[in-house]
Amino acid sequence: MSACVSRTSIWKWQRKADFEEKMGGRFQLVHAKPSRTAAILLSWFLFVLGIGLYVHAAHKRHQENAEDRVVPTIPHMLHSTYEAAFRPAEDDEPTMGENANMPQRFLASMLWKDTKASARRFFYSLLLLIPAIFLGLHMGLFPYVGVFFSRFVLFFDKIIALSLLPILFIAVGIDELSKIMLIVIGVTPTIILDTFNLTRSVPQEQVVKAFTLGAGDFDVAYRVVLRQIAPRVLNSIRLNLKAVMLFLFAGEMIASTDGLAYRIALLRRHMGMDVIIPYVLWVALLLFLVDMTMRLINRKLHPWFREA
Amino acid sequence: MALIQFEKVSVSYGAPSHPVLSSIDLSIEEGEFVCLLGQTGCGKSTLLRLVLGSEQPCEGRVLIDGTEHDQPDPICGYVPQKYSLFPDKTVMGNITFGPEVSEFNLLTRLTPRYFRQRREFRQQAMQYIRRIGLQDADAGKYPDQLSGGMQQRVAIAQALVNRPRILLLDEAFSALDPGTRRDMQVLIRQLWQGTGVTLVFVTHNTQEALQLGTRVIVLARETPNHGSRVVLDLAVSSSCAADEFSRLVARLDSAAGSTRESEELTPTIGGATPHDLAAAQDLLPNEI
């Protein structure tokens, strides 16, 4: 009887759905499936709109004032970018002739010199995050380590890293160490706490099971838990890349003689928007490439991991 | 001497204390297939964790082969209902994990002996893979590429490859569909007979307990404010007839206070119904 009733109600529901489809009835936006063309057009629309608006604004301002430096035209920016990328840095002695090839000229340029300086600080900072991962892992797995560090790390996490910058400059000087320390202080607590939480989220059954299979404490830590949380920890670092760059830029803008942020701060004084805008886009592109590389590495290293 | 011995074991949680188990006295001999039966929340899994050593009693003591265990160790194999496999390891990696960590630590894994022995571990794992009914090609698959039944098969092989004396299964088949569950029942029975391991199987399915176990222990609370006790400890004959089987199901259901639950679960046992217990006869242990 109940089977009969339910079959009837299913049939009625089907008929209603068919009717609504024919009559162009309710359309659920949640279930919309953009076509490939629509997806491409929509995803690039805001980029095109932004560029269009910029070109329009630059054109307008240059009609009013041909010497305008606030919104440089695209050809002007391309020229300045070429100068930054293929002319020797102004503070360097010219070491190559005019007939040097493009890669050689790029490697001697201001853009490359600044990129190299910022990248060096950036990767040193990333390397210094590795101990943070191990600390978070041990805090999450070994109760005594957790009790010893967790309160301190939680407090440390609440300190505004930029407020420590003057202290760092006074204590360790204005050289590389203070800038790297700023990044580490700014991002490390987040990574420690994130790794701690990820470690705690590994099901207890897995830990117990590993012990029943003969694993010791460090086997459980490194062969069970770390391997399971590794892709999520990498994701956490990926999400913190922007914070790393933020602290890097703050350090470079205040006290540095090279680096991308130093150059942006320097050009701000001369209203050099024709170089600042390409530099900002270059940083975004580099960060995007680092993020993409890390995602690729994550996928290659952890084929079992499916992102939610 | 009994392999597993509970002596006046009580467990409570929280403050004010909420009793879960009260004065459990129980001994399990080597080679038995014990099914722990009871309603949800009656302390079956707690009892299992006490055997594992991952939990300690508030009163009394649990002896494994005459000694107290305060942490999990390889004397017990363990197959939980969920998270039974390491998701980052392939089927092969999951099965060889036990032998590898037992023999090699993080440093000795870098020696040539490890690479020589690893070949043996893999061959042994491959035998288990075939024995549990998987294909050779499944060895390279990750757990999320396997069905629930296949995952539990691998989890059992993973636990057995270390040759534990006790195998603990905590509602290991409860998330499986009826057909797969029946296959798993046959498999676990075969593995028990083949290895002689002492098996403690937690379930709340009365018929499953009767079909599989050589002994069924029922836990139940006398009142809601008391912890669970052993209310029935029944040796199961492997040659009981359909009417005897029916009588036992009714007796166990009434002891566990789970008649309704049993009726709801009945269709999961090979399609048998309370009105057709003769059909359940073909699932009885002597037929497996």
Coordinates of C-alpha atoms in Angstrom, one line a residue:
Chain A
M1 CA 0.0 0.0 0.0
S2 CA 2.7 2.4 1.1
A3 CA 4.8 1.5 -2.0
C4 CA 1.7 2.2 -4.1
V5 CA 1.2 5.6 -2.5
S6 CA 4.9 6.6 -2.9
R7 CA 5.0 5.5 -6.5
T8 CA 1.9 7.7 -7.2
S9 CA 3.4 10.7 -5.5
I10 CA 6.7 10.3 -7.4
W11 CA 4.7 10.1 -10.7
K12 CA 2.8 13.3 -9.7
W13 CA 6.0 15.1 -8.8
Q14 CA 7.6 14.0 -12.1
R15 CA 4.6 15.3 -14.0
K16 CA 4.8 18.7 -12.2
A17 CA 8.5 18.9 -13.0
D18 CA 7.9 18.2 -16.7
F19 CA 5.1 20.8 -16.7
E20 CA 7.3 23.4 -15.1
E21 CA 10.1 22.6 -17.6
K22 CA 7.7 23.0 -20.6
M23 CA 6.3 26.2 -19.2
G24 CA 9.6 27.7 -18.4
G25 CA 8.8 27.6 -14.7
R26 CA 11.0 28.2 -11.7
F27 CA 14.6 28.1 -12.5
Q28 CA 17.0 27.3 -9.6
L29 CA 20.1 29.5 -10.0
V30 CA 21.9 27.1 -7.6
H31 CA 21.8 24.4 -10.2
A32 CA 22.8 26.5 -13.2
K33 CA 25.7 25.1 -15.3
P34 CA 27.6 27.9 -17.2
S35 CA 28.7 26.7 -20.6
R36 CA 32.4 26.7 -21.4
T37 CA 32.2 29.9 -23.5
A38 CA 30.1 31.6 -20.8
A39 CA 32.6 30.6 -18.2
I40 CA 35.5 32.0 -20.1
L41 CA 33.7 35.3 -21.0
L42 CA 32.5 35.8 -17.4
S43 CA 35.8 35.0 -15.8
W44 CA 37.7 37.5 -17.9
F45 CA 35.0 40.2 -17.9
L46 CA 36.2 42.1 -14.8
F47 CA 39.8 42.1 -16.1
V48 CA 38.7 43.6 -19.4
L49 CA 36.4 46.1 -17.7
G50 CA 39.3 47.2 -15.3
I51 CA 41.7 47.7 -18.2
G52 CA 39.1 49.5 -20.2
L53 CA 38.3 51.9 -17.4
Y54 CA 42.0 52.5 -16.8
V55 CA 42.7 53.2 -20.4
H56 CA 39.7 55.6 -20.5
A57 CA 40.8 57.4 -17.4
A58 CA 44.4 57.7 -18.6
H59 CA 43.2 59.0 -21.9
K60 CA 40.9 61.6 -20.3
R61 CA 43.6 62.9 -17.9
H62 CA 46.2 63.1 -20.7
Q63 CA 43.8 65.2 -22.8
E64 CA 43.6 67.6 -19.9
N65 CA 47.3 67.5 -19.0
A66 CA 49.8 65.9 -21.3
E67 CA 52.4 65.7 -18.4
D68 CA 50.0 63.8 -16.0
R69 CA 52.0 61.2 -13.9
V70 CA 49.2 59.9 -11.7
V71 CA 47.5 57.7 -14.3
P72 CA 50.2 57.0 -16.9
T73 CA 49.1 55.7 -20.3
I74 CA 49.7 52.0 -21.3
P75 CA 52.5 52.9 -23.9
H76 CA 54.2 55.0 -21.2
M77 CA 54.0 52.1 -18.7
L78 CA 55.3 49.6 -21.3
H79 CA 58.3 51.9 -22.0
S80 CA 59.1 52.3 -18.3
T81 CA 58.7 48.5 -17.8
Y82 CA 61.1 47.9 -20.6
E83 CA 63.6 50.4 -19.1
A84 CA 63.2 48.7 -15.7
A85 CA 63.6 45.2 -17.1
F86 CA 66.3 45.6 -19.7
R87 CA 68.4 48.5 -18.6
P88 CA 71.1 48.1 -15.9
A89 CA 70.1 49.2 -12.5
E90 CA 71.0 52.9 -12.1
D91 CA 73.3 52.4 -9.1
D92 CA 75.3 49.7 -10.9
E93 CA 78.3 50.3 -13.1
P94 CA 77.4 49.6 -16.8
T95 CA 79.2 46.3 -17.4
M96 CA 77.8 45.3 -20.7
G97 CA 77.6 46.9 -24.1
E98 CA 74.4 47.8 -26.0
N99 CA 74.7 44.6 -28.0
A100 CA 74.2 42.2 -25.0
N101 CA 71.3 39.8 -25.5
M102 CA 67.9 40.1 -23.8
P103 CA 68.4 37.6 -21.0
Q104 CA 71.8 39.1 -20.1
R105 CA 70.2 42.6 -20.0
F106 CA 67.4 41.3 -17.9
L107 CA 69.7 39.7 -15.4
A108 CA 71.5 43.1 -15.0
S109 CA 68.3 45.1 -14.7
M110 CA 66.8 46.9 -11.8
L111 CA 63.7 44.7 -11.9
W112 CA 65.7 41.5 -11.6
K113 CA 68.0 42.9 -8.9
D114 CA 64.9 44.0 -6.8
T115 CA 63.1 40.7 -7.5
K116 CA 66.2 38.7 -6.4
A117 CA 66.6 40.6 -3.2
S118 CA 62.9 40.2 -2.3
A119 CA 62.8 36.6 -3.3
R120 CA 65.8 35.8 -1.2
R121 CA 64.1 37.2 1.9
F122 CA 60.8 35.5 1.0
F123 CA 62.4 32.0 0.6
Y124 CA 64.5 32.4 3.8
S125 CA 61.2 33.2 5.6
L126 CA 59.5 30.2 4.1
L127 CA 62.4 27.9 5.2
L128 CA 62.1 29.3 8.7
L129 CA 58.4 28.2 8.8
I130 CA 59.4 24.6 8.7
P131 CA 60.3 24.5 12.4
A132 CA 56.9 26.0 13.1
I133 CA 55.3 23.0 11.4
F134 CA 57.2 20.6 13.5
L135 CA 56.4 22.5 16.7
G136 CA 52.7 22.5 15.9
L137 CA 52.8 18.8 15.1
H138 CA 54.5 18.0 18.4
M139 CA 52.2 20.3 20.3
G140 CA 49.1 18.6 18.9
L141 CA 50.4 15.1 19.4
F142 CA 52.4 15.2 22.7
P143 CA 50.4 16.6 25.6
Y144 CA 53.4 17.9 27.5
V145 CA 54.7 19.8 24.5
G146 CA 51.2 21.1 23.9
V147 CA 50.8 22.3 27.5
F148 CA 54.3 23.9 27.5
F149 CA 53.9 25.9 24.3
S150 CA 50.2 26.5 23.6
R151 CA 49.5 29.4 26.0
F152 CA 52.7 31.2 24.9
V153 CA 52.0 30.7 21.2
L154 CA 48.3 31.8 21.6
F155 CA 49.6 35.0 23.3
F156 CA 52.3 35.6 20.8
D157 CA 49.7 35.2 18.0
K158 CA 47.9 38.3 19.3
I159 CA 50.9 40.6 19.2
I160 CA 50.7 42.8 16.1
A161 CA 54.0 41.9 14.3
L162 CA 54.4 45.4 12.8
S163 CA 54.4 46.9 16.3
L164 CA 57.5 44.9 16.9
L165 CA 59.3 46.4 14.0
P166 CA 60.9 49.3 15.9
I167 CA 62.0 46.9 18.6
L168 CA 63.6 44.6 16.0
F169 CA 65.4 47.6 14.3
I170 CA 66.8 48.7 17.7
A171 CA 67.6 45.1 18.8
V172 CA 69.0 43.5 15.7
G173 CA 69.7 46.5 13.4
I174 CA 68.1 47.4 10.1
D175 CA 69.8 44.7 8.0
E176 CA 68.4 41.4 6.6
L177 CA 67.8 39.7 9.9
S178 CA 65.2 42.2 11.2
K179 CA 63.1 41.9 8.0
I180 CA 63.2 38.1 8.0
M181 CA 62.4 38.1 11.8
L182 CA 59.4 40.4 11.1
I183 CA 58.0 37.9 8.6
V184 CA 58.7 34.9 10.9
I185 CA 57.1 36.6 13.9
G186 CA 54.1 37.7 11.8
V187 CA 53.4 34.3 10.2
T188 CA 54.9 31.7 12.5
P189 CA 52.2 31.7 15.2
T190 CA 49.5 31.2 12.6
I191 CA 51.3 28.2 11.1
I192 CA 52.0 26.7 14.5
L193 CA 48.4 27.0 15.5
D194 CA 47.1 25.7 12.2
T195 CA 49.4 22.7 12.3
F196 CA 48.3 22.1 15.9
N197 CA 44.7 22.1 15.0
L198 CA 45.2 19.9 11.9
T199 CA 47.2 17.4 14.1
R200 CA 44.3 17.3 16.6
S201 CA 41.8 16.7 13.8
V202 CA 43.5 13.4 12.9
P203 CA 41.0 10.7 14.1
Q204 CA 42.1 9.0 17.3
E205 CA 41.4 5.7 15.7
Q206 CA 44.3 6.2 13.3
V207 CA 46.7 6.8 16.2
V208 CA 45.5 3.8 18.2
K209 CA 45.6 1.7 15.1
A210 CA 49.2 2.7 14.4
F211 CA 50.2 1.7 17.9
T212 CA 48.5 -1.7 17.5
L213 CA 50.6 -2.2 14.4
G214 CA 53.8 -1.7 16.3
A215 CA 54.5 2.0 15.6
G216 CA 56.3 4.1 18.2
D217 CA 55.6 7.7 19.2
F218 CA 57.8 9.1 16.4
D219 CA 56.5 6.7 13.8
V220 CA 53.0 7.9 14.6
A221 CA 54.2 11.6 14.4
Y222 CA 56.1 11.4 11.2
R223 CA 54.7 8.3 9.3
V224 CA 51.1 8.7 10.2
V225 CA 50.1 12.1 11.4
L226 CA 52.5 14.4 9.5
R227 CA 51.9 12.5 6.2
Q228 CA 48.1 13.0 6.6
I229 CA 48.2 16.6 7.5
A230 CA 51.0 17.6 5.1
P231 CA 48.8 18.7 2.2
R232 CA 46.6 20.8 4.5
V233 CA 49.7 22.4 6.0
L234 CA 51.0 23.2 2.5
N235 CA 47.6 24.8 1.8
S236 CA 47.8 26.8 5.0
I237 CA 51.2 28.1 4.0
R238 CA 49.8 28.9 0.5
L239 CA 47.0 30.9 2.2
N240 CA 49.6 32.8 4.3
L241 CA 51.8 33.7 1.3
K242 CA 50.1 37.1 1.2
A243 CA 50.8 37.7 4.8
V244 CA 54.4 36.8 4.2
M245 CA 54.6 39.3 1.4
L246 CA 52.9 41.9 3.5
F247 CA 55.5 41.8 6.3
L248 CA 58.2 41.6 3.7
F249 CA 57.0 44.8 2.0
A250 CA 56.6 46.5 5.4
G251 CA 60.2 45.7 6.3
E252 CA 61.6 46.7 2.8
M253 CA 59.7 49.9 2.6
I254 CA 60.9 51.1 6.0
A255 CA 64.5 50.0 6.0
S256 CA 66.1 48.6 2.8
T257 CA 68.4 49.5 0.0
D258 CA 67.0 47.0 -2.5
G259 CA 63.9 44.9 -3.1
L260 CA 60.6 45.4 -4.9
A261 CA 58.9 47.2 -2.0
Y262 CA 62.0 49.4 -1.6
R263 CA 61.7 50.4 -5.3
I264 CA 58.0 51.1 -4.9
A265 CA 58.6 53.3 -1.9
L266 CA 61.4 55.1 -3.6
L267 CA 59.4 55.8 -6.8
R268 CA 56.5 57.0 -4.7
R269 CA 58.6 60.1 -3.8
H270 CA 59.0 60.8 -7.5
M271 CA 55.4 60.0 -8.4
G272 CA 56.7 57.2 -10.6
M273 CA 53.4 55.5 -11.2
D274 CA 54.6 54.3 -14.6
V275 CA 57.0 51.9 -12.7
I276 CA 54.9 51.4 -9.5
I277 CA 51.9 49.9 -11.3
P278 CA 54.0 47.4 -13.4
Y279 CA 55.9 46.5 -10.2
V280 CA 52.6 45.9 -8.3
L281 CA 51.4 43.7 -11.2
W282 CA 54.8 41.9 -11.3
V283 CA 54.5 41.1 -7.5
A284 CA 51.0 39.8 -8.0
L285 CA 52.2 37.6 -10.9
L286 CA 55.1 36.2 -8.9
L287 CA 52.9 35.4 -6.0
F288 CA 50.4 33.8 -8.3
L289 CA 53.2 31.6 -9.8
V290 CA 54.4 30.6 -6.4
D291 CA 50.9 29.7 -5.3
M292 CA 50.4 27.7 -8.5
T293 CA 53.7 25.9 -8.1
M294 CA 52.9 25.0 -4.5
R295 CA 49.5 23.7 -5.6
L296 CA 51.1 21.6 -8.3
I297 CA 53.7 20.2 -5.8
N298 CA 51.0 19.4 -3.4
R299 CA 49.0 17.5 -6.0
K300 CA 52.1 15.6 -7.1
L301 CA 53.3 14.8 -3.6
H302 CA 49.9 13.8 -2.2
P303 CA 47.9 12.2 -5.0
W304 CA 45.5 10.8 -2.4
F305 CA 44.4 14.2 -1.2
R306 CA 41.2 15.6 -2.5
E307 CA 40.6 19.2 -1.7
A308 CA 37.1 20.0 -0.4
Chain B
M1 CA 44.9 -18.7 32.2
A2 CA 42.4 -16.7 30.2
L3 CA 43.8 -14.5 27.5
I4 CA 41.6 -11.5 28.4
Q5 CA 40.5 -11.1 32.0
F6 CA 38.3 -8.4 33.4
E7 CA 38.3 -8.2 37.1
K8 CA 35.5 -6.0 38.7
V9 CA 36.0 -3.4 36.0
S10 CA 34.1 -0.1 36.3
V11 CA 34.3 2.9 34.0
S12 CA 32.7 6.3 34.5
Y13 CA 32.9 9.5 32.5
G14 CA 32.6 13.2 33.4
A15 CA 31.7 15.1 36.5
P16 CA 29.3 14.3 38.1
S17 CA 30.3 10.9 37.2
H18 CA 28.2 9.0 34.6
P19 CA 28.8 5.3 35.0
V20 CA 29.3 3.3 31.7
L21 CA 30.4 -0.1 32.9
S22 CA 29.9 -1.5 36.4
S23 CA 31.8 -4.4 38.0
I24 CA 32.5 -6.4 34.8
D25 CA 33.9 -9.8 35.5
L26 CA 34.7 -11.6 32.3
S27 CA 37.3 -14.0 30.9
I28 CA 37.9 -14.8 27.3
E29 CA 40.0 -17.8 26.4
E30 CA 42.5 -18.0 23.5
G31 CA 40.9 -18.8 20.2
E32 CA 37.3 -17.8 21.1
F33 CA 35.1 -15.7 18.7
V34 CA 33.3 -13.5 21.1
C35 CA 30.5 -11.2 20.0
L36 CA 29.7 -8.2 22.2
L37 CA 26.1 -7.3 21.9
G38 CA 24.1 -4.4 23.4
Q39 CA 22.2 -1.3 22.6
T40 CA 23.9 1.9 21.5
G41 CA 25.7 3.6 24.4
C42 CA 25.8 0.5 26.6
G43 CA 29.6 0.5 26.7
K44 CA 30.6 -2.1 24.1
S45 CA 33.2 0.1 22.5
T46 CA 34.5 1.2 25.9
L47 CA 35.0 -2.5 26.8
L48 CA 36.9 -2.9 23.5
R49 CA 39.1 0.2 24.3
L50 CA 39.9 -1.3 27.7
V51 CA 41.2 -4.4 26.0
L52 CA 43.1 -2.2 23.5
G53 CA 44.7 -0.3 26.4
S54 CA 43.7 3.1 25.0
E55 CA 41.5 3.6 28.0
Q56 CA 42.0 2.7 31.6
P57 CA 39.3 1.4 34.1
C58 CA 38.3 3.6 37.0
E59 CA 38.1 0.5 39.2
G60 CA 39.3 -3.0 38.8
R61 CA 41.8 -4.2 36.2
V62 CA 42.0 -5.7 32.7
L63 CA 44.7 -8.3 32.2
I64 CA 45.9 -9.4 28.8
D65 CA 47.7 -12.7 29.1
G66 CA 48.2 -12.1 32.8
T67 CA 49.5 -8.5 32.6
E68 CA 47.9 -5.1 32.6
H69 CA 48.3 -3.0 29.5
D70 CA 48.2 0.8 29.8
Q71 CA 48.6 1.6 26.2
P72 CA 47.8 0.0 22.8
D73 CA 50.4 -2.5 21.5
P74 CA 50.7 -5.1 18.8
I75 CA 49.2 -7.9 20.9
C76 CA 45.8 -6.6 19.7
G77 CA 44.8 -5.9 16.1
Y78 CA 42.1 -3.3 15.7
V79 CA 39.5 -2.6 13.0
P80 CA 37.2 0.4 13.8
Q81 CA 34.0 1.2 12.0
K82 CA 35.4 4.4 10.5
Y83 CA 38.9 5.7 9.7
S84 CA 40.2 2.1 9.6
L85 CA 42.8 2.8 6.9
F86 CA 45.5 5.4 6.5
P87 CA 44.2 7.6 3.7
D88 CA 47.7 8.7 2.5
K89 CA 48.9 5.1 1.9
T90 CA 47.9 2.7 -0.9
V91 CA 46.4 -0.7 -0.1
M92 CA 49.9 -2.1 -0.3
G93 CA 51.3 0.7 2.0
N94 CA 48.5 0.1 4.5
I95 CA 49.2 -3.6 4.7
T96 CA 52.9 -3.4 4.9
F97 CA 52.8 -0.5 7.4
G98 CA 52.7 -2.9 10.4
P99 CA 55.6 -5.1 9.5
E100 CA 57.7 -2.1 8.4
V101 CA 57.2 -0.1 11.6
S102 CA 57.7 -3.2 13.7
E103 CA 61.1 -3.9 12.1
F104 CA 62.4 -0.5 11.1
N105 CA 62.4 2.9 12.7
L106 CA 62.9 6.2 10.9
L107 CA 66.7 5.8 10.8
T108 CA 67.0 2.1 10.0
R109 CA 64.6 2.6 7.0
L110 CA 67.6 4.1 5.3
T111 CA 69.7 0.9 5.4
P112 CA 70.0 -1.6 2.6
R113 CA 68.5 -4.3 4.8
Y114 CA 65.2 -2.4 4.8
F115 CA 65.1 -2.4 1.0
R116 CA 65.8 -6.1 0.9
Q117 CA 63.2 -6.9 3.5
R118 CA 60.6 -4.6 2.0
R119 CA 60.4 -7.0 -1.0
E120 CA 59.4 -9.8 1.5
F121 CA 56.8 -7.5 3.1
R122 CA 55.3 -6.8 -0.2
Q123 CA 55.1 -10.4 -1.2
Q124 CA 53.4 -11.2 2.1
A125 CA 51.0 -8.3 1.6
M126 CA 50.1 -9.5 -1.9
Q127 CA 49.2 -12.9 -0.5
Y128 CA 46.8 -11.2 2.0
I129 CA 45.4 -9.0 -0.8
R130 CA 44.5 -12.2 -2.8
R131 CA 43.2 -13.9 0.4
I132 CA 40.8 -11.2 1.2
G133 CA 39.4 -11.3 -2.4
L134 CA 41.0 -8.2 -3.9
Q135 CA 42.8 -8.1 -7.3
D136 CA 46.5 -7.5 -7.7
A137 CA 45.7 -4.2 -9.4
D138 CA 44.0 -3.0 -6.2
A139 CA 47.4 -3.0 -4.4
G140 CA 48.2 0.5 -5.8
K141 CA 44.8 2.0 -5.0
Y142 CA 44.2 4.6 -2.3
P143 CA 41.5 3.9 0.3
D144 CA 39.1 6.5 -1.2
Q145 CA 39.2 4.6 -4.5
L146 CA 37.8 1.5 -2.8
S147 CA 34.3 0.6 -1.7
G148 CA 33.4 0.5 2.0
G149 CA 33.5 -3.3 2.0
M150 CA 36.9 -3.4 0.2
Q151 CA 38.2 -0.9 2.7
Q152 CA 37.2 -3.1 5.7
R153 CA 38.7 -6.1 4.0
V154 CA 42.0 -4.3 3.7
A155 CA 41.7 -3.1 7.3
I156 CA 41.3 -6.7 8.5
A157 CA 44.3 -7.8 6.4
Q158 CA 46.3 -4.8 7.8
A159 CA 45.5 -5.9 11.3
L160 CA 46.1 -9.6 10.7
V161 CA 49.4 -9.3 8.9
N162 CA 51.2 -8.5 12.2
R163 CA 49.8 -11.8 13.6
P164 CA 48.1 -10.3 16.7
R165 CA 46.8 -12.7 19.3
I166 CA 43.6 -10.7 19.7
L167 CA 41.6 -9.1 16.9
L168 CA 39.1 -6.4 17.9
L169 CA 36.4 -5.3 15.5
D170 CA 34.4 -2.3 16.6
E171 CA 31.1 -2.4 14.5
A172 CA 33.4 -3.0 11.6
F173 CA 30.6 -4.0 9.2
S174 CA 27.8 -1.7 10.4
A175 CA 28.2 0.8 7.5
L176 CA 28.1 -1.9 4.8
D177 CA 25.3 -2.9 2.6
P178 CA 23.6 -6.2 3.2
G179 CA 25.4 -8.1 0.5
T180 CA 28.8 -6.8 1.3
R181 CA 28.1 -7.4 5.0
R182 CA 27.3 -11.0 4.3
D183 CA 30.5 -11.5 2.3
M184 CA 32.5 -9.9 5.2
Q185 CA 30.9 -12.2 7.7
V186 CA 32.0 -15.2 5.6
L187 CA 35.5 -13.7 5.3
I188 CA 36.0 -13.0 9.0
R189 CA 34.8 -16.4 9.9
Q190 CA 37.2 -18.0 7.4
L191 CA 40.1 -15.8 8.7
W192 CA 39.3 -16.7 12.3
Q193 CA 39.3 -20.4 11.5
G194 CA 42.5 -20.1 9.5
T195 CA 44.5 -18.0 11.9
G196 CA 43.2 -19.1 15.3
V197 CA 43.2 -15.5 16.5
T198 CA 41.0 -14.6 19.5
L199 CA 38.3 -12.4 18.1
V200 CA 36.2 -9.8 19.9
F201 CA 33.5 -8.5 17.6
V202 CA 31.3 -5.6 18.7
T203 CA 27.9 -5.4 17.1
H204 CA 24.3 -4.4 17.9
N205 CA 22.9 -6.9 15.5
T206 CA 21.6 -10.0 17.3
Q207 CA 21.5 -12.3 14.4
E208 CA 25.0 -11.3 13.2
A209 CA 26.3 -12.1 16.7
L210 CA 24.7 -15.5 16.7
Q211 CA 25.8 -16.4 13.2
L212 CA 29.4 -15.5 13.7
G213 CA 30.4 -16.0 17.3
T214 CA 31.2 -19.0 19.4
R215 CA 30.1 -17.0 22.4
V216 CA 27.8 -14.0 22.7
I217 CA 28.1 -11.6 25.6
V218 CA 25.2 -9.1 26.1
L219 CA 25.8 -5.8 27.9
A220 CA 22.8 -3.9 29.3
R221 CA 22.0 -1.3 32.0
E222 CA 19.6 -2.4 34.7
T223 CA 18.6 1.2 35.3
P224 CA 19.6 4.4 33.5
N225 CA 21.7 5.5 36.5
H226 CA 23.8 2.3 36.6
G227 CA 26.6 1.3 34.4
S228 CA 26.2 -1.7 32.0
R229 CA 26.8 -5.2 33.2
V230 CA 27.1 -8.6 31.5
V231 CA 23.4 -9.7 31.5
L232 CA 23.9 -12.8 29.3
D233 CA 26.9 -14.9 28.4
L234 CA 26.0 -17.5 26.0
A235 CA 28.0 -20.2 24.3
V236 CA 26.7 -20.6 20.7
S237 CA 26.6 -24.0 19.1
S238 CA 27.5 -24.1 15.4
S239 CA 24.8 -26.6 14.6
C240 CA 21.7 -25.0 16.0
A241 CA 18.5 -25.5 14.1
A242 CA 16.2 -22.7 12.8
D243 CA 13.8 -22.9 15.7
E244 CA 16.7 -22.9 18.2
F245 CA 18.2 -19.9 16.4
S246 CA 14.9 -18.1 16.6
R247 CA 14.6 -18.8 20.3
L248 CA 18.2 -17.5 20.8
V249 CA 17.5 -14.3 18.9
A250 CA 14.4 -13.6 21.1
R251 CA 16.4 -14.4 24.2
L252 CA 19.3 -12.1 23.3
D253 CA 16.9 -9.4 22.2
S254 CA 15.1 -9.4 25.4
A255 CA 18.4 -9.5 27.4
A256 CA 19.7 -6.5 25.5
G257 CA 16.3 -4.8 25.6
S258 CA 16.6 -4.3 21.8
T259 CA 13.7 -6.1 20.3
R260 CA 12.7 -3.2 18.1
E261 CA 16.3 -2.6 17.0
S262 CA 16.7 -6.2 16.1
E263 CA 13.6 -6.1 13.9
E264 CA 14.8 -3.1 12.1
L265 CA 18.2 -4.6 11.5
T266 CA 16.8 -8.0 10.4
P267 CA 16.7 -7.3 6.7
T268 CA 20.4 -6.6 6.7
I269 CA 21.2 -10.3 7.4
G270 CA 21.0 -11.9 4.0
G271 CA 17.4 -10.9 3.5
A272 CA 16.1 -13.0 6.4
T273 CA 13.0 -11.8 8.3
P274 CA 11.6 -12.7 11.7
H275 CA 8.9 -14.8 9.9
D276 CA 11.4 -16.5 7.7
L277 CA 14.2 -17.6 10.1
A278 CA 14.6 -20.8 8.1
A279 CA 16.3 -18.6 5.5
A280 CA 18.8 -17.5 8.1
Q281 CA 19.8 -21.1 8.6
D282 CA 22.0 -21.0 5.6
L283 CA 24.0 -18.3 7.2
L284 CA 24.7 -20.3 10.3
P285 CA 28.4 -20.9 11.2
N286 CA 28.4 -24.6 10.3
E287 CA 27.4 -23.6 6.7
I288 CA 30.2 -21.0 6.3

